[in-house]
PDB file of C-alpha atoms in Angstrom:
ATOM      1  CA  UNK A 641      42.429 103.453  53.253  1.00 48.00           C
ATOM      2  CA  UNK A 642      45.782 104.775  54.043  1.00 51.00           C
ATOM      3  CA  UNK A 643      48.761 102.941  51.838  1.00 51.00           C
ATOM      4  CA  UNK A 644      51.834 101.721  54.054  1.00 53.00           C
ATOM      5  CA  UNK A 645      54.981 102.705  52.602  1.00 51.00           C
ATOM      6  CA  UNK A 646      56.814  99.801  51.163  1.00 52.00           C
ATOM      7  CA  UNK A 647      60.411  99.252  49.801  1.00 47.00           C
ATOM      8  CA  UNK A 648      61.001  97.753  46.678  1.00 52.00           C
ATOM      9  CA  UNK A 649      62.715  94.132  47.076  1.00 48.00           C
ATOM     10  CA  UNK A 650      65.212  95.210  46.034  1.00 47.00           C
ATOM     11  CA  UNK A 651      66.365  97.922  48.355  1.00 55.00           C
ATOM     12  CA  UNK A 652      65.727  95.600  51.201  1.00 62.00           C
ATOM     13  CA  UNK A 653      67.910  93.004  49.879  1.00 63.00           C
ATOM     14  CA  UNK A 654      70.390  95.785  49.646  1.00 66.00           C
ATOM     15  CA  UNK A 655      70.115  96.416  53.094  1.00 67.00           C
ATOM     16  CA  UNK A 656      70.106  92.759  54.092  1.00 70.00           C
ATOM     17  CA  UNK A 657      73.636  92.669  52.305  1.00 72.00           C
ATOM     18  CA  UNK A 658      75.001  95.676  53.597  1.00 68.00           C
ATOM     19  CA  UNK A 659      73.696  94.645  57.268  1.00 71.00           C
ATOM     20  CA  UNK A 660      75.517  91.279  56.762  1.00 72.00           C
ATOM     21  CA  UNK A 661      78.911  93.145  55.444  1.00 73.00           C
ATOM     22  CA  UNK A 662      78.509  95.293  58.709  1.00 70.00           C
ATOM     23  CA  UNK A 663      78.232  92.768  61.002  1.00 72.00           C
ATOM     24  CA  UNK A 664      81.304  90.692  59.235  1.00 75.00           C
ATOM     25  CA  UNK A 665      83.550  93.482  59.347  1.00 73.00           C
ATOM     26  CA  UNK A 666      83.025  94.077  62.968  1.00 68.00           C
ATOM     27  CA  UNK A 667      83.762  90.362  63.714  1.00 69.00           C
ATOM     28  CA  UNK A 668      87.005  90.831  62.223  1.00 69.00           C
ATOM     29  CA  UNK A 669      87.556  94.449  63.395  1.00 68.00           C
ATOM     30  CA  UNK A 670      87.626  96.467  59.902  1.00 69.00           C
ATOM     31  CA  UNK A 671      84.322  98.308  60.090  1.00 62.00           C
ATOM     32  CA  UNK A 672      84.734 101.691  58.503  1.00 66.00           C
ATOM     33  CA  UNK A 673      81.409 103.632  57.161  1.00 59.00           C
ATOM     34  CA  UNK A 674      80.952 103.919  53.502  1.00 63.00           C
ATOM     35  CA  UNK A 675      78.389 106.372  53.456  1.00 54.00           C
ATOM     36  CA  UNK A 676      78.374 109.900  54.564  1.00 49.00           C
ATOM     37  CA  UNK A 677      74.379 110.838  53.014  1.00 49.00           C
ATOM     38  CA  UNK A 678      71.376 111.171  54.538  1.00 53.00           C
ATOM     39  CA  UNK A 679      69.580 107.721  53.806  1.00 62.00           C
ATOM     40  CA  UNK A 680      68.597 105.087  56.534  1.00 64.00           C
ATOM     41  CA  UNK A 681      71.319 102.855  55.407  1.00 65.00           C
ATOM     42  CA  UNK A 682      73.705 105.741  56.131  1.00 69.00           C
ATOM     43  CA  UNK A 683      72.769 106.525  59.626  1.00 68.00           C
ATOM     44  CA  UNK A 684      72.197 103.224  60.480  1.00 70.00           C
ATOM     45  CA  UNK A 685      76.654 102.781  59.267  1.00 69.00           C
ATOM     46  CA  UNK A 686      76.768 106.071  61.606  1.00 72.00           C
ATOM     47  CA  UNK A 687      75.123 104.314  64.477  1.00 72.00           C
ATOM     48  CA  UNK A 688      77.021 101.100  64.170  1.00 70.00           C
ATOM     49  CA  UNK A 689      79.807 103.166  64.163  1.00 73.00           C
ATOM     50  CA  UNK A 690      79.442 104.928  67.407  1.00 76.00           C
ATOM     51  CA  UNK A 691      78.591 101.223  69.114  1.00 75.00           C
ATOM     52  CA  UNK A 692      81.864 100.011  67.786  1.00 72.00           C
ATOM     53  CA  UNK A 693      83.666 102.775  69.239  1.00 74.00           C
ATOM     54  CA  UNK A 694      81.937 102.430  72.940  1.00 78.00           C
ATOM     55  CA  UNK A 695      82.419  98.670  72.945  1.00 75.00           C
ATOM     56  CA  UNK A 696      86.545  99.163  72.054  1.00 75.00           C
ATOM     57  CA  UNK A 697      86.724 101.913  74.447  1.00 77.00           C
ATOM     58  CA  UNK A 698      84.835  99.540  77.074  1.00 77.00           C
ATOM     59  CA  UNK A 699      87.403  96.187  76.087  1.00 75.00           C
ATOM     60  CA  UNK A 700      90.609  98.777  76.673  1.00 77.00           C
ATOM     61  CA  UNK A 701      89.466 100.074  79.839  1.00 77.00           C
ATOM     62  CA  UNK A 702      88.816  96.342  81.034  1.00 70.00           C
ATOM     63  CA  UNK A 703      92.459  95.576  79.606  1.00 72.00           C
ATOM     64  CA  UNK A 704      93.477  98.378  81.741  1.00 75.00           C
ATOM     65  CA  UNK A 705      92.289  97.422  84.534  1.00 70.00           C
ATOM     66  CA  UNK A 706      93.502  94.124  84.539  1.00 67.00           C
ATOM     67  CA  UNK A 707      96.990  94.896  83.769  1.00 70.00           C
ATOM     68  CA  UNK A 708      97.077  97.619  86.765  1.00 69.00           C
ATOM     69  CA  UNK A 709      95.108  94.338  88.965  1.00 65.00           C
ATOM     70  CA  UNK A 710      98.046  92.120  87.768  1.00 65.00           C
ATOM     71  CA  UNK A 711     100.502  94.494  88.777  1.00 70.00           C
ATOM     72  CA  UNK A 712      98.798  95.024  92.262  1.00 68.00           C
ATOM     73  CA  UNK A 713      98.989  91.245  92.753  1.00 65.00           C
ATOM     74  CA  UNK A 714     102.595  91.196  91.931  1.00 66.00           C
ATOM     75  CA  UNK A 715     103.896  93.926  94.239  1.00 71.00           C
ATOM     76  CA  UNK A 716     101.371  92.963  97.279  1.00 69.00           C
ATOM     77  CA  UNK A 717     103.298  89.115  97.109  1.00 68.00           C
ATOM     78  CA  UNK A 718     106.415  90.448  96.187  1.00 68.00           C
ATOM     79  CA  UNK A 719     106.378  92.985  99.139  1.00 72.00           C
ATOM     80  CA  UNK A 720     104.737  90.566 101.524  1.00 76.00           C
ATOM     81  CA  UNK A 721     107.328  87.443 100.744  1.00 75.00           C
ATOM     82  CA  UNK A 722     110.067  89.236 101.747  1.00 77.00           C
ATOM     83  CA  UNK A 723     108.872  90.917 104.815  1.00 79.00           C
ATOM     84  CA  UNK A 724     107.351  87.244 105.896  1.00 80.00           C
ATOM     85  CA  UNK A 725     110.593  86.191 105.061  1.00 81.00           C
ATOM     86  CA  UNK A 726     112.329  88.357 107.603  1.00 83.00           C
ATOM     87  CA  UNK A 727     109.641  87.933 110.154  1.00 84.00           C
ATOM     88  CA  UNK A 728     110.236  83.978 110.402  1.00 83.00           C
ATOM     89  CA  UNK A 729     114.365  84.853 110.172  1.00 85.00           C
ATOM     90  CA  UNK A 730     114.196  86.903 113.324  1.00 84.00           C
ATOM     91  CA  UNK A 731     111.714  84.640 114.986  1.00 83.00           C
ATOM     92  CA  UNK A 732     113.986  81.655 114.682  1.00 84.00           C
ATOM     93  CA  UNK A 733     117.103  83.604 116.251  1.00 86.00           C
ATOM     94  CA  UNK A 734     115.091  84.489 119.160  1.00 85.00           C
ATOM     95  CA  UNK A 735     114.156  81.160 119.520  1.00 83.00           C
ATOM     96  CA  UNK A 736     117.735  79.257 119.048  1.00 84.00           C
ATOM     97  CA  UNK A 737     118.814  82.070 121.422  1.00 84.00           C
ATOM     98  CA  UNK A 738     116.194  82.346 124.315  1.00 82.00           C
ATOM     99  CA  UNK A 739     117.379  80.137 127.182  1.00 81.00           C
ATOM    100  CA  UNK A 740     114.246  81.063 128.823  1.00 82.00           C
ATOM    101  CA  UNK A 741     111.242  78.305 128.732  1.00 83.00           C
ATOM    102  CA  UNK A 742     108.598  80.730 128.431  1.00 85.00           C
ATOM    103  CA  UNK A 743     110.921  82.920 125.254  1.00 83.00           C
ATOM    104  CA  UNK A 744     111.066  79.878 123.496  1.00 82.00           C
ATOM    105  CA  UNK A 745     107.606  79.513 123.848  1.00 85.00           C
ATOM    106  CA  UNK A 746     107.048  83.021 122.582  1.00 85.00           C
ATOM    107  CA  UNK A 747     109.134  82.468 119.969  1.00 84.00           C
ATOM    108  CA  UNK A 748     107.560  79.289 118.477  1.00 84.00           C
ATOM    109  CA  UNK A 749     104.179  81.544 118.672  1.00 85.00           C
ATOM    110  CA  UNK A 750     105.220  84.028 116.662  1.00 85.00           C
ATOM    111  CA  UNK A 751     106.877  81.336 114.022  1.00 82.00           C
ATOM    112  CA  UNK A 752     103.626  79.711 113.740  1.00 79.00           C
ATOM    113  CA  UNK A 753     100.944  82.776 113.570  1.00 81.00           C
ATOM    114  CA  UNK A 754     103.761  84.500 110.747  1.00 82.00           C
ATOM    115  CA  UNK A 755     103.536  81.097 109.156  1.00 77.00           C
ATOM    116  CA  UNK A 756      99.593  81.360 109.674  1.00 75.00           C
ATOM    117  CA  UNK A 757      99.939  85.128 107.817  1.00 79.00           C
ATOM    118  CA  UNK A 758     101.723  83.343 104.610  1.00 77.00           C
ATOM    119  CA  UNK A 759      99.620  80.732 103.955  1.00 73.00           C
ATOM    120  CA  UNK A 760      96.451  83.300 104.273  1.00 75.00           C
ATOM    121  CA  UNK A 761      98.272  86.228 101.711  1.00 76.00           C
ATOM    122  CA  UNK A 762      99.552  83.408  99.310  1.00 74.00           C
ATOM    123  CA  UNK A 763      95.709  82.440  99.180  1.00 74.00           C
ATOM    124  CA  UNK A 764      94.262  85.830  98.808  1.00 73.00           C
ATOM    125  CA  UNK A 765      96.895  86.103  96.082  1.00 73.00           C
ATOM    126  CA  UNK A 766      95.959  83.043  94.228  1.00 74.00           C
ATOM    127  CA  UNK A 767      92.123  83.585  94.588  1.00 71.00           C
ATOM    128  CA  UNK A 768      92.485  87.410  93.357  1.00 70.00           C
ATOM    129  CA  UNK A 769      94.892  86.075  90.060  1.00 69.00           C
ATOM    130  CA  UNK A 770      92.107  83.436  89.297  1.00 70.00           C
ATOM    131  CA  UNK A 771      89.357  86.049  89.536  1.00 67.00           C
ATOM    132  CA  UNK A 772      90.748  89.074  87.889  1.00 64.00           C
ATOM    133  CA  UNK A 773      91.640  86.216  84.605  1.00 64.00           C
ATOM    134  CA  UNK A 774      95.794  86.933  85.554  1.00 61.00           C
ATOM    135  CA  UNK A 775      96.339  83.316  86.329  1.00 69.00           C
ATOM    136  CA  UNK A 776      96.710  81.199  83.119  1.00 77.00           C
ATOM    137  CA  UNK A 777      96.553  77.593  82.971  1.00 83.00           C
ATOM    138  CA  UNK A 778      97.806  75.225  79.993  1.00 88.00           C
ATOM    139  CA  UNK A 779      95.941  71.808  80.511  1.00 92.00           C
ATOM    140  CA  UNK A 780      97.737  68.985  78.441  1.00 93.00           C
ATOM    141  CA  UNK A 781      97.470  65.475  78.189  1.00 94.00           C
ATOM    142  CA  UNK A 782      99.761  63.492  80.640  1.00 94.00           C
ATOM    143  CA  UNK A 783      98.996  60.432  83.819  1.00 94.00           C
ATOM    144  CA  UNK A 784      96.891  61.238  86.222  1.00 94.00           C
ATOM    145  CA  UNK A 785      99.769  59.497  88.885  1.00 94.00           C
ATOM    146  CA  UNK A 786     101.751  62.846  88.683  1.00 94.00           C
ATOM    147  CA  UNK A 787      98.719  64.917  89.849  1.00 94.00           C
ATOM    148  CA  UNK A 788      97.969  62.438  92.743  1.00 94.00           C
ATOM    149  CA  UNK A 789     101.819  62.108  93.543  1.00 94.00           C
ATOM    150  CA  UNK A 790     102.080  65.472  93.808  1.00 93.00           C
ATOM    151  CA  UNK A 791      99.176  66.532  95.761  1.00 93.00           C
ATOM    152  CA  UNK A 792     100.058  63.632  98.147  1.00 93.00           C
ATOM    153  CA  UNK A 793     103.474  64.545  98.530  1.00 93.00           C
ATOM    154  CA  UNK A 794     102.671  67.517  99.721  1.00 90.00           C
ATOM    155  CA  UNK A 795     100.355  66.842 102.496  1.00 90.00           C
ATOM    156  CA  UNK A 796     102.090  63.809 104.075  1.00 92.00           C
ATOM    157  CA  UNK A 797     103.942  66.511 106.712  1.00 90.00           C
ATOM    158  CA  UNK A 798     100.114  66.844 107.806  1.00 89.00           C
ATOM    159  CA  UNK A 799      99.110  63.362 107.589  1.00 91.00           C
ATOM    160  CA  UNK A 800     102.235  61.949 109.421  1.00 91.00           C
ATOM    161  CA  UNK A 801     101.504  64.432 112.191  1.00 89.00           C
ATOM    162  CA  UNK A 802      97.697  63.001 112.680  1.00 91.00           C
ATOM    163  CA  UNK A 803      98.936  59.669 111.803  1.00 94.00           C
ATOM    164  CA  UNK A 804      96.551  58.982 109.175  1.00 92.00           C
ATOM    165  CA  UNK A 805      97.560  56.660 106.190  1.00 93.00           C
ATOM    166  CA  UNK A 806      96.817  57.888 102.849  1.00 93.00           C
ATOM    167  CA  UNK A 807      95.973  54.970 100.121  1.00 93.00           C
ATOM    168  CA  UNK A 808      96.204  55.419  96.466  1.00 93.00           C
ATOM    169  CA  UNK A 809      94.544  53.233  94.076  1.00 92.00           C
ATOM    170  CA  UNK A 810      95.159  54.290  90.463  1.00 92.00           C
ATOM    171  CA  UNK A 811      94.292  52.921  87.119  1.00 90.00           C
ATOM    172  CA  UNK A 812      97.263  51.767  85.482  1.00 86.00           C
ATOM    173  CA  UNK A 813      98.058  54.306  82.447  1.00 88.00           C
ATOM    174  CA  UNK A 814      94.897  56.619  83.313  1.00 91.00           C
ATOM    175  CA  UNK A 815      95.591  59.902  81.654  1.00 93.00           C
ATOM    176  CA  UNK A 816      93.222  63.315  81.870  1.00 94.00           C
ATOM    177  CA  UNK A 817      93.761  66.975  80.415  1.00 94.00           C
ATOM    178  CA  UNK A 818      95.054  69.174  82.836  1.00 94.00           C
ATOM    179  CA  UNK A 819      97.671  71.904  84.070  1.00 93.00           C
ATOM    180  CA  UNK A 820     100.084  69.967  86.684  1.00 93.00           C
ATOM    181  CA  UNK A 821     101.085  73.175  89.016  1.00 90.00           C
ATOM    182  CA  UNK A 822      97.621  74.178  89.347  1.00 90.00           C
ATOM    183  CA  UNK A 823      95.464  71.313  89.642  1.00 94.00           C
ATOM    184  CA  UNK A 824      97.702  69.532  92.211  1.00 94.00           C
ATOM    185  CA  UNK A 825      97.213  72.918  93.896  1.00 90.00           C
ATOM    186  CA  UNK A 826      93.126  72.195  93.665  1.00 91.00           C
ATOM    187  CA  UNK A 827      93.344  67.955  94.572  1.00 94.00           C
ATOM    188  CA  UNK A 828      95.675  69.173  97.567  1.00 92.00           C
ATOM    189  CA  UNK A 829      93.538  71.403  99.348  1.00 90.00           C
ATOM    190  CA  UNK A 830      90.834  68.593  99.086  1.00 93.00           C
ATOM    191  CA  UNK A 831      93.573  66.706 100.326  1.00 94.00           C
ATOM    192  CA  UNK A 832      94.393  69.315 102.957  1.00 90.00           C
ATOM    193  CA  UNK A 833      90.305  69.582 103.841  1.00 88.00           C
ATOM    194  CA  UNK A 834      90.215  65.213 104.565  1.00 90.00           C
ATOM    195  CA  UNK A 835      93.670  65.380 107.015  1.00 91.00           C
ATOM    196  CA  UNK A 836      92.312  68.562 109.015  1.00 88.00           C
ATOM    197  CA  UNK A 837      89.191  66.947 109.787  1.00 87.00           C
ATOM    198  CA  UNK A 838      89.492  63.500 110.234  1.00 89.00           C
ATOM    199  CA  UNK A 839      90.808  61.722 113.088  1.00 89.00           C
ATOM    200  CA  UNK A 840      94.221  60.518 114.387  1.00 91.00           C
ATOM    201  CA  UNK A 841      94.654  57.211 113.137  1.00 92.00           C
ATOM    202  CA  UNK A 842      92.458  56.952 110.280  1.00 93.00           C
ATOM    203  CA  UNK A 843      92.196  56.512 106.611  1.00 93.00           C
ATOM    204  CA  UNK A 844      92.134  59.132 103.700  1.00 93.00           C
ATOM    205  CA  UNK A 845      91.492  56.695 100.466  1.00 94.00           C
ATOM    206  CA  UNK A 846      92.869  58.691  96.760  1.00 95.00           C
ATOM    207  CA  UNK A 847      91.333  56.733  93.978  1.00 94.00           C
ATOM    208  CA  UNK A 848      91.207  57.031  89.979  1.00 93.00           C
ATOM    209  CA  UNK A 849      88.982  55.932  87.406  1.00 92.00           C
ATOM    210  CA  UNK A 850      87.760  56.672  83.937  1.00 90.00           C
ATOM    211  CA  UNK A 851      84.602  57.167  81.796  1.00 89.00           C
ATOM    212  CA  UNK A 852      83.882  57.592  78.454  1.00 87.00           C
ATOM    213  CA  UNK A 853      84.401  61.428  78.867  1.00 91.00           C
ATOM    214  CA  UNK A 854      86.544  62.344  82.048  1.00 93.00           C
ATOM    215  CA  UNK A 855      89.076  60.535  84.213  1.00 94.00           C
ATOM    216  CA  UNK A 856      87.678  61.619  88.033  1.00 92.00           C
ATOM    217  CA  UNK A 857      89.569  61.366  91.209  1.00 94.00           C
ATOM    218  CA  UNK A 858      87.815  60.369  94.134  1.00 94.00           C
ATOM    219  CA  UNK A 859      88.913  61.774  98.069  1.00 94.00           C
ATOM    220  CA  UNK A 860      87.177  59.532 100.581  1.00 93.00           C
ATOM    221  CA  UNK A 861      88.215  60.491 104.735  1.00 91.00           C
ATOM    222  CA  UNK A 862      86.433  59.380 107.934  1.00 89.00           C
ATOM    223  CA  UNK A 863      85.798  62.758 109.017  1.00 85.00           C
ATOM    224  CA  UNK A 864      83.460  64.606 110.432  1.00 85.00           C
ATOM    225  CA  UNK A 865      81.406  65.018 106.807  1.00 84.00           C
ATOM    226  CA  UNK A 866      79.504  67.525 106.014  1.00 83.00           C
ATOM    227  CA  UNK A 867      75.607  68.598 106.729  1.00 81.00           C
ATOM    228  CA  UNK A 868      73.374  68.564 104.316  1.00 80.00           C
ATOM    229  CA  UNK A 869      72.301  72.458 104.487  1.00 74.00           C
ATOM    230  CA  UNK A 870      75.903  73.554 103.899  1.00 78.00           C
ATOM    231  CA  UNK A 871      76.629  70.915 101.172  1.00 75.00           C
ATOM    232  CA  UNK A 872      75.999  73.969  98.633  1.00 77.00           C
ATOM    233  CA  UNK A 873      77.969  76.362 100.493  1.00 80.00           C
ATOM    234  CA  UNK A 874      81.251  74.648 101.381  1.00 81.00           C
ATOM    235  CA  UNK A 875      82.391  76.103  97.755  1.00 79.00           C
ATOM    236  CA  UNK A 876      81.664  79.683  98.539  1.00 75.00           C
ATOM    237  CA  UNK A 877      84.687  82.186  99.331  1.00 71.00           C
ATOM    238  CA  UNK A 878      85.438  82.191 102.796  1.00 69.00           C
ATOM    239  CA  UNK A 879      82.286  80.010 104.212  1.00 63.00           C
ATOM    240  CA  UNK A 880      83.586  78.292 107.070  1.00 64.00           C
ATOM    241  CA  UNK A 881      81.189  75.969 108.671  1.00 66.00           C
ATOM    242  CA  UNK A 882      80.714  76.383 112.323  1.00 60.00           C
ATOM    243  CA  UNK A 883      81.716  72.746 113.284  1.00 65.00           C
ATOM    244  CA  UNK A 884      85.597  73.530 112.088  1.00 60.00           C
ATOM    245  CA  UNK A 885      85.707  76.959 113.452  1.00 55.00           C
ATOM    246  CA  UNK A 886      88.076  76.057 116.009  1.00 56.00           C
ATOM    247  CA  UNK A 887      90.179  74.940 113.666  1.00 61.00           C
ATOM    248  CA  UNK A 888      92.984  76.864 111.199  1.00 63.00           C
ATOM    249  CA  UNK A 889      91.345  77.619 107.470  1.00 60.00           C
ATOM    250  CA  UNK A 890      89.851  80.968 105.830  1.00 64.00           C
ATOM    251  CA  UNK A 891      87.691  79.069 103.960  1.00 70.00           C
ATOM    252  CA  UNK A 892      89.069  79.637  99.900  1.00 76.00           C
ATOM    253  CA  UNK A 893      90.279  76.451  99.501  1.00 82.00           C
ATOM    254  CA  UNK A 894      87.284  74.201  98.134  1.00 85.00           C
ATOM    255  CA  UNK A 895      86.800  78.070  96.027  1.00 86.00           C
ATOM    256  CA  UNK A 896      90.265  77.864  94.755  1.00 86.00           C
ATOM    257  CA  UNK A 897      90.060  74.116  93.629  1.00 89.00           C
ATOM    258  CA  UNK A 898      86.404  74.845  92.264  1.00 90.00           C
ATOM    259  CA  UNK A 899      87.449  77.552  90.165  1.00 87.00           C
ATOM    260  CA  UNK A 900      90.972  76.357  89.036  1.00 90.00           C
ATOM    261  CA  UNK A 901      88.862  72.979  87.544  1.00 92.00           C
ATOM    262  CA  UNK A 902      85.852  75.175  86.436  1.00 89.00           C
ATOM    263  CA  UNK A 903      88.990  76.678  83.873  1.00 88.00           C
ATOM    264  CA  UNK A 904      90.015  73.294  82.765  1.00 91.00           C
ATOM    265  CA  UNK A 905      86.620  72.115  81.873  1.00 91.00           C
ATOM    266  CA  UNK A 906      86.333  69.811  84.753  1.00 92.00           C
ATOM    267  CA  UNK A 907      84.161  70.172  87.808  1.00 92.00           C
ATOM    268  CA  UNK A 908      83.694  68.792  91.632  1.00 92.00           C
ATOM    269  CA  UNK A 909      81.240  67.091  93.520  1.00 90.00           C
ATOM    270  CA  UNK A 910      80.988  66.089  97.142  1.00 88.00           C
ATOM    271  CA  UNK A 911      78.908  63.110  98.620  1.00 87.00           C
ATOM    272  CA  UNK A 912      78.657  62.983 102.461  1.00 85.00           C
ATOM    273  CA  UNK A 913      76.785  62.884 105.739  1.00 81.00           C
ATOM    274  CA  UNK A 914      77.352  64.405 108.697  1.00 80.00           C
ATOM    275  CA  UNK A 915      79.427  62.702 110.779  1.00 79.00           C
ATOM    276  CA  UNK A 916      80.371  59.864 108.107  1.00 83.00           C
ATOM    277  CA  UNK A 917      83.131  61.103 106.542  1.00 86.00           C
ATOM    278  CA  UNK A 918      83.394  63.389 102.843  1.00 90.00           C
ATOM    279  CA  UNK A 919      83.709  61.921  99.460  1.00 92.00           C
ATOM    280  CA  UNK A 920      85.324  64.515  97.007  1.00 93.00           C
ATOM    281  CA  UNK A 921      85.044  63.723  93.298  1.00 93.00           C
ATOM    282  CA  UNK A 922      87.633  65.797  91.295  1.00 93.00           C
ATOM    283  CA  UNK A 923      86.346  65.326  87.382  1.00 95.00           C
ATOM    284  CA  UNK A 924      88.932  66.065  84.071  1.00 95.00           C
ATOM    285  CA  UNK A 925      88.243  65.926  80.750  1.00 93.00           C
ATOM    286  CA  UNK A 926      90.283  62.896  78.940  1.00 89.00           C
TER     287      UNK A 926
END
C-alpha cells in the first residue's frame, strides 16, 4: 500500500503560527513576506501577498469613486440652487408686474412647477448622498419632543391648507438616539405622506412611547390607507401607488426615511387597510 506523505507536528504547527501571524498583520495592515524560498509556506506569503494588493487596489478605487460621486452631488445642487433660484426671482416679477388675469395666472404656474423642480432635485440629491455613503449622520442622545417639534413645524403650511389638526401626545422626558437634521427629515415625510392623503378636516395623531429597547413614534391619519399588496412596496424608490397618482410625489420619500433610520439602527413599520387610514411606526434605539 502506497504511504501518504505526512508532516511532522511540528511543521504544521509552524504553519498554523505563521498562518495566524499572516492573518493578524493583514487586520492591522503590516503584512510584508518574510520568505523569498521555494517552500509551501513561502508561496503561500507570495499568494497572500498578491490578495492584499488586489483588495487595497479594489478599497482605493471605491474611495475614488466616492469622492468623484460626492463631488458630482455637490456641483449638480450647487448649480441647480442657483439657477432655481433665479427661475422663481423672474417668475415673481412677472407676476407682481402682469396686469393681465390670464399673465398672472401664467406666472403663478411657472412659480409652482419651478417649485415642483426643487423639491424633486433636493430629493434626488439626498437619496444619491445616502446611497453613495456621502451623507453622515451623528445620532446622540437628546428628547424625542425636538424631533416631533420639528417635523411638525414643518408641515403645518400643509396641514393648515387641508385644515387638518395635528395632535401630539408625548411621554414626558422620552429620550431616543438619533441625528436631529436628518431624522426630522425621515418623521416629516411620514408626516408629509398622512396630510397629502387624508381629508380636509381630519385628524393626523403624532404619538411617543418607550420600550425596554427603543422609544417609537407612532403617525396615525384617516386617509386613504394603504392595500395590502403594496404594503411591501410603498418603501421602494420611486413606487407610487396608482390610487395617489393624481397627486404631487416621486415616490423617495418613505425610501429616504427608511434608509436614513436603517443608519441609525432604527427601523419602520406601517399598519393599515385600505381605505382606513395609515399607521406609521418610526422605531429608535434608546
Amino acid at each position: 500500500m502506497r504511504k501518504r506523505h505526512r508532516w511532522p507536528i511540528f511543521q504544521t504547527g509552524r504553519t498554523l503560527r505563521r498562518l495566524d501571524e499572516m492573518l493578524e498583520a493583514a487586520i492591522n495592515g503590516t503584512f510584508e513576506e518574510s520568505r523569498f524560498d521555494e517552500t509551501e509556506l513561502s508561496r503561500l506569503e507570495a499568494r497572500w501577498r498578491q490578495y492584499l494588493a488586489r483588495s487595497e487596489r479594489a478599497l482605493e478605487q471605491t474611495r475614488q469613486e466616492r469622492e468623484n460621486m460626492k463631488k458630482l452631488v455637490s456641483d449638480i445642487s450647487h448649480q441647480t440652487k442657483t439657477s432655481l433660484s433665479n427661475i422663481l426671482l423672474y417668475a415673481e416679477l412677472l407676476e407682481a408686474a402682469a396686469e393681465n388675469p390670464e399673465n398672472k395666472k401664467l406666472a403663478r404656474q411657472i412659480l409652482g412647477q419651478t417649485k415642483k423642480l426643487g423639491f424633486l432635485i433636493q430629493a434626488l440629491v439626498k437619496m444619491s448622498r445616502l446611497e453613495a455613503d456621502v451623507l453622515k449622520l451623528t445620532p446622540v442622545r437628546q428628547p424625542i419632543h425636538l424631533l416631533v417639534e420639528r417635523a411638525v413645524e414643518g408641515i403645518l403650511p400643509q396641514a393648515g391648507d387641508k385644515q387638518i389638526q395635528i395632535v401630539c401626545r408625548l411621554p414626558e422626558n422620552a429620550q431616543a438616539v438619533y441625528d436631529l437634521k436628518w431624522t426630522a427629515e425621515a418623521l416629516g415625510n411620514i408626516l408629509d405622506n398622512a396630510v397629502k392623503y387624508s381629508p380636509a378636516g381630519s385628524q393626523i395623531t403624532v404619538e411617543g412611547r418607550e420600550s425596554e429597547i427603543y422609544t417609537y413614534i407612532t403617525v396615525t391619519d384617516q386617509g386613504i390607507g394603504i392595500r395590502e399588496s403594496e404594503k411591501a412596496q410603498i418603501f421602494g424608490r420611486f413606487y407610487r401607488s396608482a390610487q395617489v397618482q393624481q397627486e404631487d410625489g416621486i415616490g423617495i420619500g418613505l425610501y429616504l426615511a427608511r434608509e436614513i433610520l436603517r443608519r441609525e439602527e432604527g427601523y419602520i413599520k406601517v399598519s393599515s387597510r385600505e381605505g382606513a387610514g395609515s399607521k406609521f411606526g418610526v422605531y429608535l434605539k434608546r
